Structures are given as structure tokens and as C-alpha cells.
């Protein structure tokens, strides 16, 4: 009887992503909205990748890390939005067990990498502002590759361990995930196993890939601001700060929404707010990042203008 009961418990082959199904009249407008966001996100990030690779003047540490971030954002959006768009269009919100675990693994992997990459980029800006005479020596090619590789490998390992623990759990008849993608907490709620161990392990590992990079980023910018305030002339302060402003805006948007999502109490009344803030850091932020770096960066704007002129020249 126990064997039969256990077999019945593990027979779950798919989940139901409730998403925005409680808004039946807004399915078409939401589909169009998220479709536009997805197209803009893909175009913006791919454009930055092409410009950085094609322009020799942008082959610097800052733009090397920016191209890594753009590649990440492209994968990030493609992990969540296609399935969400399909659910708006067809009304089918089911997702197989394997697809759910795969989606969570890629999502958690990329979030971890982004946290580390933003910290690495803040370190790059710290060296550029606070150690300008030693910047070229310190931030050399080998270090850039090592830091970027470290971010990707660390994100992969943390996500792999958490996903492995999730896959070992028993999921009962409760298949409805009150979210628009397979996030950790909504999926764990579907389990009838003891979740204490996985919650403790996930909390510790999440702290290493979110809180530690966040504190490192904050410390870097405190030192950067102190250095900027010591510059005697206002134009000088403004010029130096402009090299960090785009990254600072991206960091602020990313961490503010991330903290709101995962620090708010997981109560039923706040579920709608969790979904809304999740949309910001999973959907809106990848779209906004390339716009921020393009509009606020003269070098990127200049390189983009040259590429557009060269492209137009081919068709004259």
C-alpha cells in the first residue's frame, strides 16, 4: 500500500502555471505588450553585442562585461517569455515536470550570473575611478576572462545544486503554480516532502550569489562616490560620475525589484505584488538595460551611429 501511495505521489508529469489567467479580458493586450517587450529586448541586447564585437574601440574591459550581460539578458528573456506568450495565445498553461525544472535551472543560473557580473562591473568601475593609473595593469585580459568565467561557473554550480535538490522532492496532486514561470517558492509549495533542508540550503546558496555580490557592489560604489567627491571641479566630478551612472542605474533597478520579490512575506494577499515585481526584474529589466547603456553612453551611441551609417552605405 505504501509503495502504491508513493507511486501515486510521484506520478505528477506536469504543472499548471496560473500566471495571469485571472485576467481573462486582458489576455490579448498582455500578449501584445509582452511580445513588444520581447522583441525590443532581443533587438537591443543583440545590437549591443554586434556593436561591441564589430567596433575595435569598444574592446575594453567595461564593454567586454557589458557584452556578457547582453548575452545573459538575451538568454534570460528567452527562458521565460516564449512560454508566457504561448499561454496568452493558446490558453494552455500546462508545463511538463522536466520543462519546469529546466526553466527554473536556467532562470536561477542566469540570475546568479547577473548578480556576479554586476559586482564584477562595479569592481571594474572602482578600478577605473579610484585606481586610474593602475587600471590597465590591474584589469588585464586574463583577469577579465577569469572574472567573467567565474561568474558563469558560480551561477551554474549554485543553480545545479538547488535544481538537483528540487528534482529529488516528491510532488503530490497539487499541480497549480501561482506564478507565470517556475520559480523556487511556488514550485516548492506543490511538494508534499519535507522542505526544511532545501529551504535552508537554498537560502544559504542564494545569499552567496545575491547578498555577497550586492554588498560588494555597494562597497565599491561607496568608495567611488568618496573619490568623486574629492575631485575639486564640478565638471570633473560630472565627467567621472557619467562613466558609472549607467551601471549604477541598472544595479539599482535590478536589486530593488529582486529584494522586493524575495523579501516580501509570501502571503496570499501579496501574491499579485510578487508577480508584478517579478515582471520587472525578469521581463522589464532585460529590455531597459540596453536602452540605459545606449542612451547614456556616448561611446556606444557613436559606435552605433557608425555601424548604422556603414549599413546604410551598403544599400546606396
C-alpha positions in Angstrom: 0.0 0.0 0.0 2.9 2.4 0.8 4.5 1.6 -2.5 1.3 2.3 -4.3 0.8 5.5 -2.4 4.3 6.6 -3.2 3.8 5.8 -6.8 0.7 7.9 -6.9 2.5 10.8 -5.3 5.3 10.8 -7.9 3.1 10.4 -10.9 3.0 14.2 -11.5 4.1 14.8 -15.1 3.1 18.4 -15.5 2.3 21.6 -13.6 -0.2 24.4 -14.4 1.3 27.9 -14.5 -1.7 30.1 -13.4 0.2 33.2 -14.5 -2.3 36.0 -15.4 -5.2 33.6 -16.0 -7.3 35.6 -13.5 -7.4 38.4 -16.1 -9.3 36.8 -19.0 -10.3 40.1 -20.6 -6.6 41.2 -20.8 -5.1 38.2 -22.4 -4.8 39.8 -25.9 -3.5 43.2 -24.6 -1.0 41.4 -22.4 0.2 39.2 -25.2 0.8 42.2 -27.4 2.6 44.0 -24.6 4.9 41.2 -23.7 5.5 40.5 -27.4 6.7 44.0 -28.0 8.9 43.8 -24.8 10.4 40.5 -26.0 11.2 41.9 -29.5 12.7 45.1 -28.1 14.7 43.1 -25.5 16.2 40.8 -28.2 16.9 43.6 -30.6 18.5 45.8 -28.0 20.8 43.2 -26.5 21.8 41.6 -29.8 22.5 45.1 -31.2 24.9 45.8 -28.2 26.6 42.5 -28.8 27.1 43.3 -32.5 28.4 46.8 -31.9 30.8 45.8 -29.2 32.2 42.9 -31.3 32.4 45.0 -34.5 34.0 48.2 -33.1 37.6 47.9 -32.0 37.4 51.0 -29.8 34.9 49.1 -27.6 37.3 46.2 -27.0 37.8 47.2 -23.4 37.0 45.5 -20.0 33.9 47.6 -19.4 32.4 46.6 -22.8 33.6 43.0 -22.5 31.5 42.7 -19.3 28.6 44.6 -21.0 28.6 42.1 -23.9 28.4 39.3 -21.3 25.5 41.0 -19.7 23.7 41.5 -23.0 24.2 37.8 -23.9 22.8 36.9 -20.5 19.8 39.1 -20.9 19.0 37.6 -24.3 19.0 34.1 -22.8 17.2 35.3 -19.7 14.2 36.6 -21.7 14.1 33.6 -23.9 13.8 31.3 -20.9 10.5 32.9 -19.7 8.8 34.9 -22.3 8.1 32.4 -25.2 6.2 30.1 -22.8 4.3 33.1 -21.4 3.4 34.4 -24.8 2.2 30.9 -25.9 0.0 30.7 -22.8 -1.6 34.0 -23.7 -2.2 32.9 -27.3 -3.5 29.4 -26.8 -4.7 29.4 -23.2 -2.7 26.3 -22.4 -0.8 27.0 -19.2 0.5 23.5 -18.6 4.2 22.8 -18.4 5.8 19.4 -18.1 7.7 18.4 -15.0 11.0 18.3 -16.9 10.4 21.6 -18.7 9.6 23.3 -15.3 12.8 22.0 -13.8 14.7 23.1 -16.8 13.2 26.5 -16.8 14.0 27.0 -13.2 17.5 25.8 -13.6 18.3 28.2 -16.5 16.5 31.1 -14.7 18.3 30.6 -11.4 21.6 30.1 -13.3 21.2 33.4 -15.1 20.1 35.3 -12.1 23.2 34.1 -10.2 25.4 35.1 -13.1 23.9 38.5 -13.4 24.5 39.2 -9.7 28.1 38.3 -10.0 28.5 40.1 -13.3 27.1 43.3 -11.8 29.6 43.0 -9.0 32.4 42.5 -11.4 31.3 45.5 -13.4 31.3 47.6 -10.2 34.8 46.4 -9.5 35.8 47.5 -12.9 34.4 50.9 -12.4 36.1 51.1 -8.9 39.5 50.5 -10.5 38.8 53.0 -13.3 37.8 55.8 -10.9 39.9 55.0 -7.8 43.0 53.5 -9.4 43.2 55.1 -12.8 47.0 55.0 -13.2 47.0 51.2 -12.5 43.7 50.4 -14.3 45.3 48.9 -17.5 47.7 46.8 -15.5 45.2 45.6 -13.0 42.2 44.9 -15.3 44.1 43.0 -17.9 42.8 40.5 -20.4 43.4 37.4 -18.3 41.7 38.9 -15.2 38.6 39.9 -17.4 38.2 36.4 -18.7 38.8 34.9 -15.3 36.2 37.2 -13.6 33.6 36.6 -16.4 34.2 32.8 -16.4 34.0 32.8 -12.6 30.6 34.5 -12.7 29.2 32.0 -15.2 30.6 28.9 -13.4 29.5 30.1 -10.0 25.9 30.7 -11.2 25.8 27.3 -12.9 27.0 25.4 -9.8 24.6 27.1 -7.4 21.6 26.6 -9.8 22.6 23.0 -10.4 22.7 22.1 -6.7 19.3 23.8 -6.0 17.6 22.2 -9.0 19.0 18.8 -8.1 17.5 19.1 -4.6 14.2 20.2 -6.1 14.1 17.2 -8.5 14.6 14.8 -5.6 11.4 16.0 -3.9 8.0 14.3 -4.1 5.3 16.3 -5.8 1.7 15.4 -4.9 -1.7 16.1 -6.6 -1.3 19.9 -6.1 -0.1 20.9 -9.6 -1.0 24.6 -9.7 1.9 27.1 -9.6 0.6 30.6 -8.8 3.2 32.3 -11.0 4.0 32.9 -14.7 7.2 30.8 -14.6 8.7 28.1 -12.4 10.2 30.0 -9.6 11.5 28.3 -6.4 8.9 29.1 -3.8 5.8 28.5 -5.9 7.2 25.1 -7.1 8.2 24.0 -3.6 4.6 24.7 -2.4 3.5 21.9 -4.7 5.7 19.4 -2.9 4.4 17.1 -0.1 8.0 16.3 1.0 9.7 18.0 4.0 11.1 21.2 2.5 13.1 22.4 5.5 16.5 21.1 4.2 16.1 22.5 0.7 14.9 25.9 2.0 17.9 26.2 4.3 20.4 25.1 1.6 18.7 27.5 -0.9 18.8 30.4 1.5 22.5 29.9 2.1 23.4 29.5 -1.5 21.2 32.4 -2.6 23.0 34.6 -0.1 26.3 33.7 -1.7 25.1 34.7 -5.2 22.9 37.7 -4.2 23.8 39.3 -0.9 27.6 39.0 -1.2 27.7 40.5 -4.7 25.2 43.1 -3.6 27.3 44.1 -0.6 30.5 44.1 -2.7 28.7 46.4 -5.3 27.6 48.8 -2.5 31.1 48.9 -1.0 32.6 49.6 -4.5 30.2 52.5 -5.1 30.8 54.0 -1.7 34.5 54.2 -2.5 33.7 55.5 -6.0 31.5 58.3 -4.6 34.1 59.2 -2.0 36.7 59.5 -4.7 34.4 61.6 -6.9 33.5 64.0 -4.1 37.3 64.7 -3.7 37.5 66.0 -7.2 37.7 69.8 -6.9 35.9 70.8 -10.1 32.2 70.2 -10.8 32.8 69.4 -14.5 35.4 66.8 -13.4 33.1 65.2 -10.9 30.3 65.0 -13.5 32.6 63.5 -16.2 33.8 60.8 -13.8 30.4 60.0 -12.5 29.0 59.7 -16.0 31.2 56.7 -16.6 29.5 54.9 -13.7 25.9 56.2 -13.9 24.5 53.7 -16.4 25.8 50.7 -14.4 24.5 52.3 -11.1 21.0 52.7 -12.6 21.0 49.1 -13.8 22.1 47.8 -10.4 19.5 49.9 -8.6 16.6 48.7 -10.8 17.7 45.0 -10.6 18.4 44.8 -6.9 15.4 46.9 -5.8 12.9 44.7 -7.6 14.8 41.5 -6.6 14.7 42.4 -3.0 11.0 43.3 -3.1 10.1 40.0 -4.6 12.1 37.8 -2.3 11.9 39.8 0.9 8.1 40.4 0.9 6.1 37.9 3.1 4.8 35.0 1.0 1.1 35.6 1.9 -1.9 35.2 -0.4 -2.7 38.9 -0.3 0.8 39.8 -1.6 0.9 37.3 -4.4 -0.2 39.8 -7.0 2.5 42.2 -5.9 5.1 39.4 -6.1 4.0 38.7 -9.7 4.2 42.4 -10.6 7.7 42.9 -9.2 8.8 39.6 -10.8 7.7 41.0 -14.1 10.0 44.0 -13.5 13.2 42.0 -12.9 12.5 39.1 -15.3 10.9 41.0 -18.2 11.3 44.7 -18.0 14.9 44.9 -16.7 16.4 43.0 -19.6 14.6 45.4 -22.0 15.6 48.5 -20.1 19.3 47.7 -19.6 20.4 48.0 -23.3 18.4 51.3 -23.6 20.2 52.7 -20.5 23.6 51.8 -21.7 22.9 53.1 -25.2 21.2 56.3 -24.4 23.6 57.3 -21.6 26.9 56.2 -23.2 28.5 58.4 -25.8 30.9 55.7 -27.0 28.1 53.2 -27.6 26.0 55.8 -29.3 28.9 56.9 -31.5 29.8 53.3 -32.4 26.1 52.5 -33.1 25.9 55.5 -35.4 28.9 54.4 -37.4 27.5 50.9 -37.8 24.2 52.3 -39.0 25.9 54.6 -41.5 28.1 51.7 -42.7 25.0 49.5 -43.1 23.1 52.2 -45.0 26.1 52.8 -47.2 25.9 49.2 -48.4 22.5 49.8 -49.9 23.2 53.2 -51.6 
